[in-house]
Tab-separated table of C-alpha atoms in Angstrom:
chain	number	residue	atom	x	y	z
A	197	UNK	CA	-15.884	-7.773	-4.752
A	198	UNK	CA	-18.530	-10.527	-4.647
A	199	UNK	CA	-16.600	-12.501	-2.273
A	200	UNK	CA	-16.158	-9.304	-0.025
A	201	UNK	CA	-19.626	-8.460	0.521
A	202	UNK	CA	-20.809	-12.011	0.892
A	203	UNK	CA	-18.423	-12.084	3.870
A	204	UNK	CA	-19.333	-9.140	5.594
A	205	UNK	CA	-23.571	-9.815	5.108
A	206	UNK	CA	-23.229	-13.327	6.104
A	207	UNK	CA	-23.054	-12.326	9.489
A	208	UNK	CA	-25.265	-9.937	9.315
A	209	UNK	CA	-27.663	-12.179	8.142
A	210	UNK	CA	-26.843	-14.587	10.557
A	211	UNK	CA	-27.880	-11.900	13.471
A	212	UNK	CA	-31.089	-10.416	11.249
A	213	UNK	CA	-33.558	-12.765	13.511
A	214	UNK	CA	-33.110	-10.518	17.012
A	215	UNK	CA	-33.392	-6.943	14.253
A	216	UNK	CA	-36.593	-5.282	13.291
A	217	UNK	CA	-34.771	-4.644	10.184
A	218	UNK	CA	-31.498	-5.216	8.129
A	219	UNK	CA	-30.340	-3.472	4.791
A	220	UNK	CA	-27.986	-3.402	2.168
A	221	UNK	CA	-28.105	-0.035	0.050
A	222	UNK	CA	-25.919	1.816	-2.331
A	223	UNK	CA	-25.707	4.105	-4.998
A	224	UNK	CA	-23.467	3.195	-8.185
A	225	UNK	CA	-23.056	6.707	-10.495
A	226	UNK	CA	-20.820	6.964	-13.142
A	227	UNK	CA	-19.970	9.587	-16.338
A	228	UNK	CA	-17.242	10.872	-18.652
A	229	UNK	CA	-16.085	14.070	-16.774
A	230	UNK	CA	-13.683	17.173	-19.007
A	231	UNK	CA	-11.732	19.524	-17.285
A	232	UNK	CA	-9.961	22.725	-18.662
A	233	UNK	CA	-8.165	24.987	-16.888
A	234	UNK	CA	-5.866	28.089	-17.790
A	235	UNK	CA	-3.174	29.547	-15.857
A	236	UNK	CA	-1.332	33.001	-15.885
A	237	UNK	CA	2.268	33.667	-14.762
A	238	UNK	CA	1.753	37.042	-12.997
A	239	UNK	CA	5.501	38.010	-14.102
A	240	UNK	CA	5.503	37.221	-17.296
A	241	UNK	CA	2.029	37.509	-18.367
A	242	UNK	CA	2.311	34.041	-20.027
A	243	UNK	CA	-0.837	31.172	-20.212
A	244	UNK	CA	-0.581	27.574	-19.647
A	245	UNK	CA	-3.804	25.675	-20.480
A	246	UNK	CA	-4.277	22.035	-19.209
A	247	UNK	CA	-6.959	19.163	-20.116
A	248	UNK	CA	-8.228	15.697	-18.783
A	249	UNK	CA	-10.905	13.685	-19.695
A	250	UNK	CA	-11.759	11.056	-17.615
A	251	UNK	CA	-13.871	8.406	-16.409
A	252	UNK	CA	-15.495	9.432	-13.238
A	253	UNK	CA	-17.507	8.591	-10.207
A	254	UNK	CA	-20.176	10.302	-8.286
A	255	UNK	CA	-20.874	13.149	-10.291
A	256	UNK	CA	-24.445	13.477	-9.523
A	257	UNK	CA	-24.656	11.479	-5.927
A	258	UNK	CA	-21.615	9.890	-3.611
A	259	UNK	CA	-21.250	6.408	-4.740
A	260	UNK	CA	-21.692	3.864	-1.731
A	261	UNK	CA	-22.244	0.667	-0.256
A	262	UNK	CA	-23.924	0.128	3.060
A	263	UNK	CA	-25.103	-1.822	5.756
A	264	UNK	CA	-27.820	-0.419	8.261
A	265	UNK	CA	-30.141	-2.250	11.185
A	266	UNK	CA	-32.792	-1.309	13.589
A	267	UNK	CA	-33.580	-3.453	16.881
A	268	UNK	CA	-36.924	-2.590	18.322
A	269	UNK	CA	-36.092	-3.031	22.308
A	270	UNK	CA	-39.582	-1.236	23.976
A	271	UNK	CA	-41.154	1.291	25.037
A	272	UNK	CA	-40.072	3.743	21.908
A	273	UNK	CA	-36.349	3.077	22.253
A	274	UNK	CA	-34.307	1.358	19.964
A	275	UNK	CA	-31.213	0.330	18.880
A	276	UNK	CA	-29.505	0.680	15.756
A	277	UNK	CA	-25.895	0.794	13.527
A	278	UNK	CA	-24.398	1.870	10.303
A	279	UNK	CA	-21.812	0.818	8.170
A	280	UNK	CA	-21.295	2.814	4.958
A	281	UNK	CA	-17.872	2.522	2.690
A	282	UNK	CA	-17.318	4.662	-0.460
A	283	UNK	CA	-17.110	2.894	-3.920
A	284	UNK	CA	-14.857	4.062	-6.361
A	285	UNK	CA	-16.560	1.821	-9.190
A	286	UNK	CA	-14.642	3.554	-12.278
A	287	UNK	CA	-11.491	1.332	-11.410
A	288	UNK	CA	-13.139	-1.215	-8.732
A	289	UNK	CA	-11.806	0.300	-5.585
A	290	UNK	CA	-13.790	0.143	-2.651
A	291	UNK	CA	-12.833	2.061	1.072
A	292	UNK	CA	-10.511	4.305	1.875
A	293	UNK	CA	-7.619	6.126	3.658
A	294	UNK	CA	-7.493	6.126	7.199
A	295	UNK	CA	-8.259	8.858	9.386
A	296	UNK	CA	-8.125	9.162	12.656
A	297	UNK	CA	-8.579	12.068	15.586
A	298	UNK	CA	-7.726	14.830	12.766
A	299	UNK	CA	-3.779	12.440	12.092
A	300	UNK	CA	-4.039	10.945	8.572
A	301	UNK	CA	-2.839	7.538	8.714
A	302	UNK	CA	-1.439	5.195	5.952
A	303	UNK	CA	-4.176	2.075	6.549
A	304	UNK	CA	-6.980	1.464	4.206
A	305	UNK	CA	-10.459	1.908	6.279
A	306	UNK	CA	-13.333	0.056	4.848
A	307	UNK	CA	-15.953	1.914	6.028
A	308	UNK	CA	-14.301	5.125	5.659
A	309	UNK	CA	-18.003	7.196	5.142
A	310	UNK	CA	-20.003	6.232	8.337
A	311	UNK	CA	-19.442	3.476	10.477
A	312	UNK	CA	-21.677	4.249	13.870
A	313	UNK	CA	-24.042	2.268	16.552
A	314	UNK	CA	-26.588	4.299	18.227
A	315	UNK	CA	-29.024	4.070	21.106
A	316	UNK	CA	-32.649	6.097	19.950
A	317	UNK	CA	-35.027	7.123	22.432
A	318	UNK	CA	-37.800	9.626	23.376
A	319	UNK	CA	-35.423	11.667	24.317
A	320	UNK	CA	-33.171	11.844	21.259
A	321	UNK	CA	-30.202	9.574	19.634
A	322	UNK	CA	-26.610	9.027	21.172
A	323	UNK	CA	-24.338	7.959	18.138
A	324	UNK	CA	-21.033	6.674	18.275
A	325	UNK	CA	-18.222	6.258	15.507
A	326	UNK	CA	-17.245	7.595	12.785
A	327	UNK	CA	-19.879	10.486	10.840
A	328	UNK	CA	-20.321	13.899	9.363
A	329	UNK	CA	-19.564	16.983	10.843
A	330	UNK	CA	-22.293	19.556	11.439
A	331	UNK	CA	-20.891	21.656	9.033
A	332	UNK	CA	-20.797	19.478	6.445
A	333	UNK	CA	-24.186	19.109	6.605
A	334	UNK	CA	-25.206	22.592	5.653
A	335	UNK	CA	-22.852	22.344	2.890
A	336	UNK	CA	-24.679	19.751	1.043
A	337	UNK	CA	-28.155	20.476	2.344
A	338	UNK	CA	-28.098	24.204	1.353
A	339	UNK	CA	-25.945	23.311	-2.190
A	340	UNK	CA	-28.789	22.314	-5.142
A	341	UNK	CA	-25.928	19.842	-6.369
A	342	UNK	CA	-25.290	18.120	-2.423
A	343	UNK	CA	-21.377	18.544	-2.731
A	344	UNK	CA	-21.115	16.041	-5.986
A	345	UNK	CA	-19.884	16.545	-9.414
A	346	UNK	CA	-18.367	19.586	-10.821
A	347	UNK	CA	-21.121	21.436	-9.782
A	348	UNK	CA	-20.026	21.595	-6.336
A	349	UNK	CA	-19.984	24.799	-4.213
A	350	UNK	CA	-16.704	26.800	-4.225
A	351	UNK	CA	-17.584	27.019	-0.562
A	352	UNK	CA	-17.233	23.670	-0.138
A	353	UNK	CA	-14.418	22.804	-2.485
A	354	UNK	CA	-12.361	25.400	-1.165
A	355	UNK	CA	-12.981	24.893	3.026
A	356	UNK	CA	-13.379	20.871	2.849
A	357	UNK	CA	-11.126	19.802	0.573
A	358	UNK	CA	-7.646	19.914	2.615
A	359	UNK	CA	-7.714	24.394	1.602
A	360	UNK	CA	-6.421	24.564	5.816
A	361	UNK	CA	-5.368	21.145	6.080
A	362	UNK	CA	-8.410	20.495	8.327
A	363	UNK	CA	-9.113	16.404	7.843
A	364	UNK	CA	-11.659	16.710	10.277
A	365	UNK	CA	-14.127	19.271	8.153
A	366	UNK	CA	-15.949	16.438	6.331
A	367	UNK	CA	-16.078	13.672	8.862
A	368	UNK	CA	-14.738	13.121	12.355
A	369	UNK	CA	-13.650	9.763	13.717
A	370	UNK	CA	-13.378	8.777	17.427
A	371	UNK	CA	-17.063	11.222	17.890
A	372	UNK	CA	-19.738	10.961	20.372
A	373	UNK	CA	-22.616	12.862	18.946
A	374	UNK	CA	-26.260	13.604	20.373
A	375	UNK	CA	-28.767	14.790	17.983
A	376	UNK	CA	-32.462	15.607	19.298
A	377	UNK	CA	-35.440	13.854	19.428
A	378	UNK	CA	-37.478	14.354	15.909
A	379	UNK	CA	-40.712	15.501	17.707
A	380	UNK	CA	-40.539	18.465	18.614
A	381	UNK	CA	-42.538	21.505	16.465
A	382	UNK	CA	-40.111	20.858	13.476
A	383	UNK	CA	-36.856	22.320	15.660
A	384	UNK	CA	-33.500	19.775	15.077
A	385	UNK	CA	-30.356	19.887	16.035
A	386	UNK	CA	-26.751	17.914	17.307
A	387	UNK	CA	-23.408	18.601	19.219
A	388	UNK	CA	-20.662	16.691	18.256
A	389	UNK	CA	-17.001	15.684	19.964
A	390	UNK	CA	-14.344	14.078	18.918
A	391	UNK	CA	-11.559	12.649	21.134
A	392	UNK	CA	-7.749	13.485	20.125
A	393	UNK	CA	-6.811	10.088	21.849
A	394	UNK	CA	-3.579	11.405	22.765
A	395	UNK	CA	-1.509	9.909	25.665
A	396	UNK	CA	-1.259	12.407	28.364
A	397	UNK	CA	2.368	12.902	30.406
A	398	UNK	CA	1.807	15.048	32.818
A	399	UNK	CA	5.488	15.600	34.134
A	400	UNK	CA	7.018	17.147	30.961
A	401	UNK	CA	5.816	19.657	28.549
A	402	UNK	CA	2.746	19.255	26.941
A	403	UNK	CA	2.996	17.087	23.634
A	404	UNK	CA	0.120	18.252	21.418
A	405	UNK	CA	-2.477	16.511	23.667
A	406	UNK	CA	-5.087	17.903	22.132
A	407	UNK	CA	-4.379	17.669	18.619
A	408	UNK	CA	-6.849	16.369	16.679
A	409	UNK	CA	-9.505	17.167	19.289
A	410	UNK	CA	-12.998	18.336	17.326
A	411	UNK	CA	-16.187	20.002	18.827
A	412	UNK	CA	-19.059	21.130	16.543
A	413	UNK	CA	-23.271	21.761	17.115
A	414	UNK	CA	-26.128	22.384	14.196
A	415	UNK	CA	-29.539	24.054	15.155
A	416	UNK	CA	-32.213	24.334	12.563
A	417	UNK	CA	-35.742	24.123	12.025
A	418	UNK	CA	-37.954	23.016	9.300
A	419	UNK	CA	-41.660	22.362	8.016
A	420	UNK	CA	-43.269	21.894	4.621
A	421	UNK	CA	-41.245	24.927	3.235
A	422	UNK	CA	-38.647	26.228	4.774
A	423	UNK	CA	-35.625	24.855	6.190
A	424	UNK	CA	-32.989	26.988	7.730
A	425	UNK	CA	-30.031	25.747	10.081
A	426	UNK	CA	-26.728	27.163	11.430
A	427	UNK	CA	-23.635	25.240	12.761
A	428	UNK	CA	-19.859	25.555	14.216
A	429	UNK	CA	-17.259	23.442	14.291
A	430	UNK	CA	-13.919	23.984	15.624
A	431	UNK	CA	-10.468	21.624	15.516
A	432	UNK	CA	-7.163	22.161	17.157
A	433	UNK	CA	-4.758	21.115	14.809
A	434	UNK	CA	-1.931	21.625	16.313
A	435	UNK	CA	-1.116	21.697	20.426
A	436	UNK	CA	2.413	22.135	21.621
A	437	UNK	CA	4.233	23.969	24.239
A	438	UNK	CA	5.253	26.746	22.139
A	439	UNK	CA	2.669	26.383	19.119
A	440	UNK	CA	-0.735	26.367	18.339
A	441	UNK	CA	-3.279	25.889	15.447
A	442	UNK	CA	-7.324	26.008	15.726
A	443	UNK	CA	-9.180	25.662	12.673
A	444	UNK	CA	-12.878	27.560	12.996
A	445	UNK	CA	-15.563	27.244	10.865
A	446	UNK	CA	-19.337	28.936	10.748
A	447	UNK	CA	-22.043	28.122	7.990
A	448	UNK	CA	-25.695	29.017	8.365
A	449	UNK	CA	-28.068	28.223	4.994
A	450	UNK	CA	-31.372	28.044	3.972
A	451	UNK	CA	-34.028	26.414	1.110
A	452	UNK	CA	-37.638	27.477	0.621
A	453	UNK	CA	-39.330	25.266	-1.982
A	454	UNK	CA	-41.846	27.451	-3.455
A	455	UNK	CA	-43.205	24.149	-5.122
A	456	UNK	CA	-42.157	25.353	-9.079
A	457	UNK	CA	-38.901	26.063	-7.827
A	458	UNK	CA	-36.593	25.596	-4.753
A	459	UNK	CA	-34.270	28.309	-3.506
A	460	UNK	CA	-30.758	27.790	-1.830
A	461	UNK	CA	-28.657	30.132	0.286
A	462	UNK	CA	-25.498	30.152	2.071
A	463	UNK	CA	-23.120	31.750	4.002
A	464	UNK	CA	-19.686	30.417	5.349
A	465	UNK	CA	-16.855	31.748	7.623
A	466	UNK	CA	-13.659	29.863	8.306
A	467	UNK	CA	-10.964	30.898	10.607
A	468	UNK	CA	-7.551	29.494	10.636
A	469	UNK	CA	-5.812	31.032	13.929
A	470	UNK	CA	-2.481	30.128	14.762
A	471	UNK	CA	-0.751	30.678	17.853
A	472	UNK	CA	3.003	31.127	18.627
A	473	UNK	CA	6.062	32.421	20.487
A	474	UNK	CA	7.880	33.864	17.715
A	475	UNK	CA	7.853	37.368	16.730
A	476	UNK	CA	4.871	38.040	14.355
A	477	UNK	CA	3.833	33.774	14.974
A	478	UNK	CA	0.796	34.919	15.915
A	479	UNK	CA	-1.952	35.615	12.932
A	480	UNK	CA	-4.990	34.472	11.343
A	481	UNK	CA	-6.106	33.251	7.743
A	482	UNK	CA	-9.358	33.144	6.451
A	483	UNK	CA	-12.273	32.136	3.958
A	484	UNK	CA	-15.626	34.120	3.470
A	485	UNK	CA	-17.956	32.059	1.212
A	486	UNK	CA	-21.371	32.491	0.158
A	487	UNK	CA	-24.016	30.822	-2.491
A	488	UNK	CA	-27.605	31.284	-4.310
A	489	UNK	CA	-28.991	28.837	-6.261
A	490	UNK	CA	-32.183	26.946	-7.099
A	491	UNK	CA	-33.874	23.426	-8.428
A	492	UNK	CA	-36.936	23.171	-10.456
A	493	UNK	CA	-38.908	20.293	-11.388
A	494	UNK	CA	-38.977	19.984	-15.317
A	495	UNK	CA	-41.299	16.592	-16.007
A	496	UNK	CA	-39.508	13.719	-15.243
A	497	UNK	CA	-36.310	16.128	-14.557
A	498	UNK	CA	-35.082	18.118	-12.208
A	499	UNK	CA	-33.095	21.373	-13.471
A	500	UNK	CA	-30.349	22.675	-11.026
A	501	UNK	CA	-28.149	26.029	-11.136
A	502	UNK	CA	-25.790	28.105	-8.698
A	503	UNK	CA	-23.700	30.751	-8.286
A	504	UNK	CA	-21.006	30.299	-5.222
A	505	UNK	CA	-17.786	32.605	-4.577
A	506	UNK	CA	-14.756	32.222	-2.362
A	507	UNK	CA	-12.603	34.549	-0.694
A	508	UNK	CA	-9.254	34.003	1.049
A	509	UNK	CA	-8.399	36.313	3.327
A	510	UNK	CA	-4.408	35.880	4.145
A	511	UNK	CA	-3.210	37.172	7.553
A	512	UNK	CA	0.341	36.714	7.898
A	513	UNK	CA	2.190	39.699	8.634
A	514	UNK	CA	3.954	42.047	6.122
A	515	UNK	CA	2.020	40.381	3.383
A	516	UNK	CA	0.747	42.510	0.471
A	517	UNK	CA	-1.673	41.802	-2.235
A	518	UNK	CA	-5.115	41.828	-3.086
A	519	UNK	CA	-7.368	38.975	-1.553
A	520	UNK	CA	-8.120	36.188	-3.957
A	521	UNK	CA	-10.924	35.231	-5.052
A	522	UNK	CA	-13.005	32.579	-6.964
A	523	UNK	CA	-16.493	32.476	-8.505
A	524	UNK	CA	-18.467	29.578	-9.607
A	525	UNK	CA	-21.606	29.218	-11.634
A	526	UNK	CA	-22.744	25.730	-11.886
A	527	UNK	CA	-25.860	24.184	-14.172
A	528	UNK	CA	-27.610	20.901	-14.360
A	529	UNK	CA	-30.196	18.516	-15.376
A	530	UNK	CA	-31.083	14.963	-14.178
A	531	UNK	CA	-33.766	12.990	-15.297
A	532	UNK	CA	-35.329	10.078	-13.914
A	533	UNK	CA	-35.730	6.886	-15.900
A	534	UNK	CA	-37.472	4.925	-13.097
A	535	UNK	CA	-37.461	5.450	-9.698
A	536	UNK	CA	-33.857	4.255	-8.755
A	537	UNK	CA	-32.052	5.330	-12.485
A	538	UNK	CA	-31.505	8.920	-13.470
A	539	UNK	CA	-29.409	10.335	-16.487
A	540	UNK	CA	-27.446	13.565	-15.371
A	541	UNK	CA	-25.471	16.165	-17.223
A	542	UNK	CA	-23.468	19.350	-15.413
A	543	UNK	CA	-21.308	22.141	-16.522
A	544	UNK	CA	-19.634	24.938	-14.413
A	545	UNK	CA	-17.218	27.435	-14.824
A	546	UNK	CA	-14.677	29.098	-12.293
A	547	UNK	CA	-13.212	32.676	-12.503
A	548	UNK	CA	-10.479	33.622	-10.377
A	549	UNK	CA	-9.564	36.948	-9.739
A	550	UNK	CA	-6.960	39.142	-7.788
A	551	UNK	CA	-3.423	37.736	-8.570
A	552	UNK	CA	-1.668	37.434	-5.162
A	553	UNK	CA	1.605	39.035	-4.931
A	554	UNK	CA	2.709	36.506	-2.505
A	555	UNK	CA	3.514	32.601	-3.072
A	556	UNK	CA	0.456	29.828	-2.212
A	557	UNK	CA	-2.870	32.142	-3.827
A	558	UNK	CA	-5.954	30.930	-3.942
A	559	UNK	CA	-6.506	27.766	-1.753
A	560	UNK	CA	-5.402	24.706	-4.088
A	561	UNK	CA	-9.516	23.511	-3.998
A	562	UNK	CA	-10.577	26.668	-5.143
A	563	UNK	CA	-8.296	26.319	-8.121
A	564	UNK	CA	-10.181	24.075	-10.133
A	565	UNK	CA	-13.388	22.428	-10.962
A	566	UNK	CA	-12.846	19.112	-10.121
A	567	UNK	CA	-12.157	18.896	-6.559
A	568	UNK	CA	-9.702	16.095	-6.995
A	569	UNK	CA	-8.331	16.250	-10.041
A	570	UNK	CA	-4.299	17.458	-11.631
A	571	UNK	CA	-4.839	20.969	-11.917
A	572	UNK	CA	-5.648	21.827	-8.469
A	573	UNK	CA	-2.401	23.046	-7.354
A	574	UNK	CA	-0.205	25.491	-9.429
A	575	UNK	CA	3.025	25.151	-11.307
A	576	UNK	CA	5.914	27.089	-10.398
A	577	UNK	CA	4.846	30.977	-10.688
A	578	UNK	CA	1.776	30.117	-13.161
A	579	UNK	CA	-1.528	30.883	-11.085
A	580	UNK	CA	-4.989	29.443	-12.754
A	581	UNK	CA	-6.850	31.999	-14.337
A	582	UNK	CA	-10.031	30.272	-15.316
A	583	UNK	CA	-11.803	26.784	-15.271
A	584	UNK	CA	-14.536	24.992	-17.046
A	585	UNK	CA	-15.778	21.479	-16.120
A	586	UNK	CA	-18.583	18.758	-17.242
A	587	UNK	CA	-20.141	15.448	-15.792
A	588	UNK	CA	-21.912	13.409	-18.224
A	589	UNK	CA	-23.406	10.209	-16.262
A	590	UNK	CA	-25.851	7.387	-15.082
A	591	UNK	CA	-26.798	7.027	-11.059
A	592	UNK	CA	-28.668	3.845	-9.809
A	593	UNK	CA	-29.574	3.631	-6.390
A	594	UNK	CA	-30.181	0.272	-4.610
């Protein structure tokens, strides 16, 4: 590891005489996570119950490693990149899978969180490279726990995390973005596009050109209070002659900081709409989510709670059932030991409800607490009933 980043900052030391400014930064977090979960066979009536305890990362805040410069070149325009890789620091692993234009790949990216060089101005910031979607971004805004630990928002877990096999919900790669200018009565905003980078024959049938291709905007506005902000993003995930697949999603959220406590709200829509030549090929899934929750400042702690549910709205024809459903209340506490070190602790609990009389249920992120971890898909029959998760941890910022 030592050898690693000494290689990639000895350049970037090298160049640090023509930058205003060049920085390493990172967050290292760590903790002992549990996770319980019980299933029900809908049949049979029969539980199944399933542990793990384990030693986790980024419970409380996305462990990282970056690189980040600024060149002042006149006249209020400037110039500026970002490299940013995740850390996986519980077993030393550092990077990531590979993902580009919406196609998983098997190659191991290194900055796999943001790696972008942008051109600031008066007039706003063009950024190019890899970065978050605009939807993301109300996601963690809008969630008191940022999208980390088992406190995260079902909305999140269930919409991000692979629930429409839409890679391109968290990040997009191959994206030219614009964002505005920071000046102007507390208003913000971007549009985002991705390019498929497909090869284009026109003399036979198409051959999912535009697979992969992504297309978002966020508009919001904020002062000492209030900050409120809606987004869209859509992705065709599939483009074919005789098939189709667009993946839509909506957010819009909110925080007011009364001063002795913060308030969170949000609302999320997704749309899975597929498209095809068959009889009855033609249909739409869905996923209504929405959250409250709130932070308070306790002394040298902060104290942070929600309440999120998760709807999946199946709409394949001749399917019967009641809609499933998940709800999630989440509590926590950090407190700060210095400036960069906090202590954290988190609990939450899932319900599911509404046993599906069909195969697949709730969306396999919805399932379970831990957005990663082995009980987020079924067994067989057995459908999960209930789960209860906790981070227990140290975060050091750098």
């Amino acid at each position: 590891m030592k050898k690693l980043i000494l290689s990639i900052a000895a350049p970037l030391s090298f160049g640090a005489c023509a930058q205003s400014s060049v920085t390493m930064f990172g967050i290292v977090d760590a903790g002992v996570s549990r996770y319980e979960m019980t299933a029900r066979d809908p049949l049979t009536g029969l539980q199944r119950k399933q542990t793990q305890t384990a030693l986790s990362n980024s419970g409380n805040a996305t462990s990282r490693l970056g690189f980040r410069g600024v060149e002042d070149l006149g006249a209020g325009w400037s110039a500026s990149f970002w490299l940013e890789t995740a850390l996986a620091n519980d077993i030393g692993n550092i990077g990531g899978t590979g993902v580009t234009s919406g196609i998983t790949t098997s190659s191991t990216v290194f900055f796999n969180r943001r790696s972008t060089v942008s051109l600031s101005g008066p007039l706003g910031e063009i950024r190019l490279g890899r970065d978050y979607t605009p939807t993301f971004w109300n996601d963690s805004v809008f969630d008191p726990f940022t999208s980390n630990g088992v406190g995260t928002s079902i909305i999140y877990s269930a919409t991000a995390a692979a629930a429409f096999g839409n890679v391109n919900y968290i990040r997009t790669s191959n994206t030219v973005s614009y964002f505005l200018p920071p000046n102007i009565g507390g208003f913000y905003g971007q549009v985002s596009y991705a390019f498929p980078e497909k090869v284009v024959t026109r003399d036979i049938a198409p051959n999912s050109n535009d697979a992969g291709r992504y297309a978002g905007a966020r508009f919001g506005y904020q002062n000492q209070s209030l900050n409120v902000a809606l987004s869209y993003g859509e992705t065709r995930l599939i483009d074919t002659a005789t098939t189709g697949r667009v993946n839509k999603s909506y957010n819009v959220g909110a925080t007011y900081d009364f001063e002795v406590i913060k308030v969170f709200a949000e609302a999320s829509r997704v749309r899975d709409e597929f498209q095809g030549s068959a009889l009855n090929a033609t249909y739409t899934n869905g996923l209504n989510g929405y959250l409250l929750g709130l932070s308070a400042p306790v002394g040298a702690g902060l104290i942070r709670a929600s309440y999120s549910t998760a709807r999946f709205l199946d709409g394949r024809p001749f399917v019967t059932g009641s809609a499933p459903r998940a709800d999630k209340l989440a509590l926590g506490y950090t407190y700060m030991l210095s400036k960069r070190t906090a202590l954290y602790a988190s609990i939450a609990k899932i319900d599911n409800k509404n046993d599906p009389a069909y195969s697949g249920g709730l969306p396999p992120a919805a399932l379970s607490v831990g957005g990663t971890d082995p009980f987020s898909v079924a067994t067989g029959r057995y459908l999960p009933k209930r789960a209860l998760g906790y981070d227990f941890g140290v975060r050091h910022t750098f």
